[in-house]
CSV table of C-alpha atoms and ligand atoms in Angstrom, one decimal:
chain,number,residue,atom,x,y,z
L,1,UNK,CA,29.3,-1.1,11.1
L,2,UNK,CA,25.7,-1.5,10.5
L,3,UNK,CA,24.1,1.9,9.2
L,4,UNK,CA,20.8,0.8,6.7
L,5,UNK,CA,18.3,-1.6,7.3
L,6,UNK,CA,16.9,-3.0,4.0
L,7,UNK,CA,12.9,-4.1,5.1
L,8,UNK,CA,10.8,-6.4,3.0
L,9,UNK,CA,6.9,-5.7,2.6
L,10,UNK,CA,4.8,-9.2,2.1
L,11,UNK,CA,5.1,-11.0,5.5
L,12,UNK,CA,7.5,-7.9,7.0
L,13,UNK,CA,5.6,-5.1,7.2
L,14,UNK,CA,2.0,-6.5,6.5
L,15,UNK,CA,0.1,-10.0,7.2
L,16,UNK,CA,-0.5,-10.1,3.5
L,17,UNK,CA,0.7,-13.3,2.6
L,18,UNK,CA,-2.1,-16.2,3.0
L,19,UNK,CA,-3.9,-13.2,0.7
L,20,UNK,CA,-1.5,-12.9,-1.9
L,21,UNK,CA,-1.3,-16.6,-2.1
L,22,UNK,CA,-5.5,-17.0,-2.7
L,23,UNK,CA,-5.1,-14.4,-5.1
L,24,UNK,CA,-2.3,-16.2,-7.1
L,25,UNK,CA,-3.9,-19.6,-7.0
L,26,UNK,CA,-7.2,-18.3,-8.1
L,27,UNK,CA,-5.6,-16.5,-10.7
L,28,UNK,CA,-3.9,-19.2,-12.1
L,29,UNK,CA,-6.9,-22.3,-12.0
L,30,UNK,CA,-8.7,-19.8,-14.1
L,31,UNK,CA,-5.7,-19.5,-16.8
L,32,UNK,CA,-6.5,-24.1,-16.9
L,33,UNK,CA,-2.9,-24.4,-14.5
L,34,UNK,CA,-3.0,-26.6,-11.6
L,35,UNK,CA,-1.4,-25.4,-8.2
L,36,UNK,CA,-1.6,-25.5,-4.9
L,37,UNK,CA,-1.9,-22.6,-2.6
L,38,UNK,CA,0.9,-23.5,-0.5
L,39,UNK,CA,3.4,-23.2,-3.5
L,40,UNK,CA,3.2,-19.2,-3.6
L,41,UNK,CA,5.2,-19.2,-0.6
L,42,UNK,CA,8.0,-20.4,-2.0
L,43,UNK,CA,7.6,-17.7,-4.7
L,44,UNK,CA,7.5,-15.2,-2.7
L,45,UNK,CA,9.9,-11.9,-3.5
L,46,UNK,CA,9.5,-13.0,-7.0
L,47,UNK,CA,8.0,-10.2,-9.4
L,48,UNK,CA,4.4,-10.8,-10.7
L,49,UNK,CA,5.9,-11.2,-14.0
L,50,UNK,CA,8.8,-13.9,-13.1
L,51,UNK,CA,5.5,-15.9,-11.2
L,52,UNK,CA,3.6,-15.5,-14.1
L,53,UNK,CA,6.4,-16.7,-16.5
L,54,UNK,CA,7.4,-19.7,-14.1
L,55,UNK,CA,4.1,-21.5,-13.5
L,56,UNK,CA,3.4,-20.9,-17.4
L,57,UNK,CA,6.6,-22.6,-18.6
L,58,UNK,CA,6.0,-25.3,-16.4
L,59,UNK,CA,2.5,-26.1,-17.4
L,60,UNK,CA,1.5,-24.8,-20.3
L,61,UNK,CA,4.8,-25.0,-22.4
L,62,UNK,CA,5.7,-21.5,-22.8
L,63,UNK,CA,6.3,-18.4,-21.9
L,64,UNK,CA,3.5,-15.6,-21.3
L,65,UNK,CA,3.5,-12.5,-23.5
L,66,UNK,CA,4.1,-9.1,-22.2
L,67,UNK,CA,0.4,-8.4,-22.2
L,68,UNK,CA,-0.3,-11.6,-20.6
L,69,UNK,CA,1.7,-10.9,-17.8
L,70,UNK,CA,0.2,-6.8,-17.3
L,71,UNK,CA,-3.4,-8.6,-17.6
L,72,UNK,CA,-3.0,-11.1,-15.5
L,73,UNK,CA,-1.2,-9.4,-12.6
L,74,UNK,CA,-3.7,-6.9,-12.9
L,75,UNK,CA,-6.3,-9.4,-12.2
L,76,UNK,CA,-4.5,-11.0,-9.5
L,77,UNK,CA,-3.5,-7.4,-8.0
L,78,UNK,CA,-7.9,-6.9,-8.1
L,79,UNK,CA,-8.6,-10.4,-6.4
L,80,UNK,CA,-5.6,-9.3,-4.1
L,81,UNK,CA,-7.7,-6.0,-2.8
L,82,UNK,CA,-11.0,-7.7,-2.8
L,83,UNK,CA,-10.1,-9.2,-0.2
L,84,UNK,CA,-9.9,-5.9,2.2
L,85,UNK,CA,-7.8,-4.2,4.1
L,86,UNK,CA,-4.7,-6.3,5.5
L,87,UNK,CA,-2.9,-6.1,9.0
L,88,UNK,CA,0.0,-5.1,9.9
L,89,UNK,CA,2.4,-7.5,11.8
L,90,UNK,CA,2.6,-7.9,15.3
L,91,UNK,CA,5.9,-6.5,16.3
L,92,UNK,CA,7.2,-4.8,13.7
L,93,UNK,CA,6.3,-1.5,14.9
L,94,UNK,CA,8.6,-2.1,17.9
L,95,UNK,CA,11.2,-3.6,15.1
L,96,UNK,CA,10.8,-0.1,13.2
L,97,UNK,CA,11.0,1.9,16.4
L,98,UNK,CA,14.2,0.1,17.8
L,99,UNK,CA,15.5,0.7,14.0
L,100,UNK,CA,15.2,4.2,14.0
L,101,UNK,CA,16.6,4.6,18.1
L,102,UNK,CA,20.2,3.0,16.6
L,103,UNK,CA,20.3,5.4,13.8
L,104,UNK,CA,20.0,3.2,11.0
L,105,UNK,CA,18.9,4.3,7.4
L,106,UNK,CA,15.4,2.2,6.3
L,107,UNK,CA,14.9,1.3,3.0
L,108,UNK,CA,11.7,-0.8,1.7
L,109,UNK,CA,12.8,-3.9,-0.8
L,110,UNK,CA,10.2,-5.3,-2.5
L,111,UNK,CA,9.2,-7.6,-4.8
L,112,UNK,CA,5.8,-6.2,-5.4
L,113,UNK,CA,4.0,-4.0,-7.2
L,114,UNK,CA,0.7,-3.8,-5.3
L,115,UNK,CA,-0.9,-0.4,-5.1
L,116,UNK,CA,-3.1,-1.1,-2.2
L,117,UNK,CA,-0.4,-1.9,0.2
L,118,UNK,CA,2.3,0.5,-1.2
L,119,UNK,CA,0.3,3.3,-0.8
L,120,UNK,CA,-0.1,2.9,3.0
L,121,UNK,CA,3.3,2.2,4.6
L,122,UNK,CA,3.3,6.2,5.0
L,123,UNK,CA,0.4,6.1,7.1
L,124,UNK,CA,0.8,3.0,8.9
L,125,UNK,CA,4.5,3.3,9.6
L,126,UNK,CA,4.5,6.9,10.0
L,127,UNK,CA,8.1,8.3,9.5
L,128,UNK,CA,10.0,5.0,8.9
L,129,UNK,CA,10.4,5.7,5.2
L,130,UNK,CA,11.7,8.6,4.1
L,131,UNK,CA,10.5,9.7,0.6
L,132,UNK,CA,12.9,8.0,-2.3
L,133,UNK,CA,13.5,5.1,0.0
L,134,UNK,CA,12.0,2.1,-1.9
L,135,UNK,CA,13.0,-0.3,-4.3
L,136,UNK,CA,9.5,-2.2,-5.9
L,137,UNK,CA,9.4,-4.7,-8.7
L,138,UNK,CA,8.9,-1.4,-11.0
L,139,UNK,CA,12.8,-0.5,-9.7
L,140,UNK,CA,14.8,-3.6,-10.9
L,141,UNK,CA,15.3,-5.5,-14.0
L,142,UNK,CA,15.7,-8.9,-11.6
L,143,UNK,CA,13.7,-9.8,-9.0
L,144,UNK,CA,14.6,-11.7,-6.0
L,145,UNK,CA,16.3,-13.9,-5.6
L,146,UNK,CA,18.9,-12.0,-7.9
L,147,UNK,CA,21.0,-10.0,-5.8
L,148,UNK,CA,19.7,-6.6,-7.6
L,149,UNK,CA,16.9,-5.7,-5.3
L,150,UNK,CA,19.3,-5.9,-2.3
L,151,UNK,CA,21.9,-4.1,-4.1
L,152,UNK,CA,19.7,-1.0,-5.2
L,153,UNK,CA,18.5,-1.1,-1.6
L,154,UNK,CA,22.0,-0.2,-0.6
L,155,UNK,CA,22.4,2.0,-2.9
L,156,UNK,CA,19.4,3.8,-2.2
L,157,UNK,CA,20.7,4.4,1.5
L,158,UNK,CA,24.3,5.2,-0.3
L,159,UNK,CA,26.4,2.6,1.9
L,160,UNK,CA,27.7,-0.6,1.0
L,161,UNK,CA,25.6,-4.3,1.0
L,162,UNK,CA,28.2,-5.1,4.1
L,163,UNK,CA,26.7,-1.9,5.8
L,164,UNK,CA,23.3,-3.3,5.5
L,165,UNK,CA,20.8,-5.9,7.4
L,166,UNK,CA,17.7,-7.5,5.4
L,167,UNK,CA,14.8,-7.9,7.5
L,168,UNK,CA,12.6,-10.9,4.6
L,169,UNK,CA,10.4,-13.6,5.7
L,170,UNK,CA,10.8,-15.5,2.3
L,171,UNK,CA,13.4,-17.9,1.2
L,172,UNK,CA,14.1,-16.6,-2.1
L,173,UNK,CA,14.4,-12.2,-0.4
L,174,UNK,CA,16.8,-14.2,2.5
L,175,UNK,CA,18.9,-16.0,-1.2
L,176,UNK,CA,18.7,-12.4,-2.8
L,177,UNK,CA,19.9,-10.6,0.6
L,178,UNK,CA,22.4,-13.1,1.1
L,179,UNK,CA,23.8,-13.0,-2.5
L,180,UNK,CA,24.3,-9.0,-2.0
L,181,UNK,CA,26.3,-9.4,0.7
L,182,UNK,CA,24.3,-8.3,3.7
L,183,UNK,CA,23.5,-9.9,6.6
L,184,UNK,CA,20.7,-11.9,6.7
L,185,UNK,CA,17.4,-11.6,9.2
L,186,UNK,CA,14.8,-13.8,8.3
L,187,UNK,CA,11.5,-13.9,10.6
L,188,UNK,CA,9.2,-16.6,9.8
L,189,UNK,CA,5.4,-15.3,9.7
L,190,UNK,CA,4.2,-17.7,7.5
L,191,UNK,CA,4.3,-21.5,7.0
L,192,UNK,CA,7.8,-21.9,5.8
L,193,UNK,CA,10.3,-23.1,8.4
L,194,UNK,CA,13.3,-21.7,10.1
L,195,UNK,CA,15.5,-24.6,8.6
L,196,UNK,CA,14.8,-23.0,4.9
L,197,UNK,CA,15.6,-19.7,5.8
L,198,UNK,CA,18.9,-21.1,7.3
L,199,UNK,CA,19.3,-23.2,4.3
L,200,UNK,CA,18.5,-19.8,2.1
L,201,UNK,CA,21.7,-17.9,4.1
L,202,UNK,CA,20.2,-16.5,6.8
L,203,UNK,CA,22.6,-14.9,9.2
L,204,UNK,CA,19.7,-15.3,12.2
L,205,UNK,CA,16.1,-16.6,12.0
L,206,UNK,CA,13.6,-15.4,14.3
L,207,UNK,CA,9.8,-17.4,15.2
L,208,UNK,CA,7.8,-13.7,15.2
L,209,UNK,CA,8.9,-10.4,15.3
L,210,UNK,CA,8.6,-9.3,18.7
L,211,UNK,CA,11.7,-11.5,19.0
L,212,UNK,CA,13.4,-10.0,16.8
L,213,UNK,CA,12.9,-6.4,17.8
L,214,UNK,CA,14.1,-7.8,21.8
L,215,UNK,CA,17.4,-9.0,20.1
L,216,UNK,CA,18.2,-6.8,17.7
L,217,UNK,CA,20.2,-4.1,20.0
L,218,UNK,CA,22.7,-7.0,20.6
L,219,UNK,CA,22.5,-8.3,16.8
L,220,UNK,CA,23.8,-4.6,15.9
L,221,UNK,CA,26.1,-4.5,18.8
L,222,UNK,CA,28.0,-7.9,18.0
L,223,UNK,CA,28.4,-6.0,13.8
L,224,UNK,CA,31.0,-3.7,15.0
Z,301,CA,CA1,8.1,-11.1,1.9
């Protein structure tokens, strides 16, 4: 039986993506290391701090210091609001709604840290989280796509990971929801295609969320 719903932010909840990825790779250039916009995808879910420490290892030969990585994603966190206030996704209010209608518990899993966007899921999904509900990147030693998130998601909502669907859009949240033991939604709003989310662990994989929301009576129905 199927009684929480664990919900990614980034790509979920809010069209943030293409932002967060402008933010990283302008970040980044102006620390001297090459990359490409596109790559932040498949980073996505990570924490600030495991991004920071990857693209550093790989091109500059170490790893960054503790006040590297609170600098830097600071700055990137600042280009990341400069660029103004970010939509919400097309169909996940109906997603949300249908959610609360079966009765399941909500709980927000994210990777991020990001102020900005945090601070306005009460307003813009009124009701959908209730206060204590979240796991951020400030909540777990590991980010995704170690299990951990998931798991303290599950905890949070005090059922186990079989109890629970992940709702990500990113490979690496669909690896960390798989690894916990729930099942897998993925729903891809970015670039990344369905095949990775499959190849991730995803239980089903949904073009855009409007889908999702018609099918997921019958995706709760066929968990019995
Ligand atoms: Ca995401």
């Amino acid at each position: 039986m199927i009684k929480a719903a664990l919900i990614d932010m980034d790509g979920v909840l809010y069209n943030s993506m293409k932002y967060h990825t402008l933010a990283w790779q302008r970040l980044m250039q102006e620390q001297g290391v090459p990359c490409s916009q596109e790559e932040f995808y498949l980073y996505e879910g990570m924490t600030g701090r495991a991004t920071i420490n990857l693209l550093f290892e790989k091109h500059l030969g170490r790893s960054a210091t503790c006040e590297e990585c609170d600098r830097l994603y600071g700055m990137k966190s600042e280009y990341f609001r400069e660029y103004g206030k970010i939509e919400t996704i097309p169909g996940t209010d109906r997603v949300m709604q249908r959610l609360r209608e079966s009765g399941l518990q909500r709980v927000l899993v994210t990777g991020s840290a990001q102020g900005s966007l945090l601070d306005r899921i009460d307003s813009d999904y009124p009701g959908v989280f209730l206060p204590g509900m979240r796991v951020t990147a400030r909540d777990v030693t590991h980010g995704k796509p170690h299990p951990e998130p998931y798991l303290a998601g599950a905890r949070k909502a005090r059922v186990s990971p079989q109890e629970c669907i992940v709702i990500e859009n990113a490979p690496l949240g669909v690896q960390s929801g798989h690894a916990a033991g729930c099942t897998t939604i993925a729903v891809c709003t970015g670039p990344v295609p369905q095949r990775a989310m499959y190849e991730a662990g995803a239980d089903y994989v949904f073009a855009d969320m409007d889908s999702l929301a018609t099918m997921l009576p019958s995706i709760l129905e066929n968990k019995p």
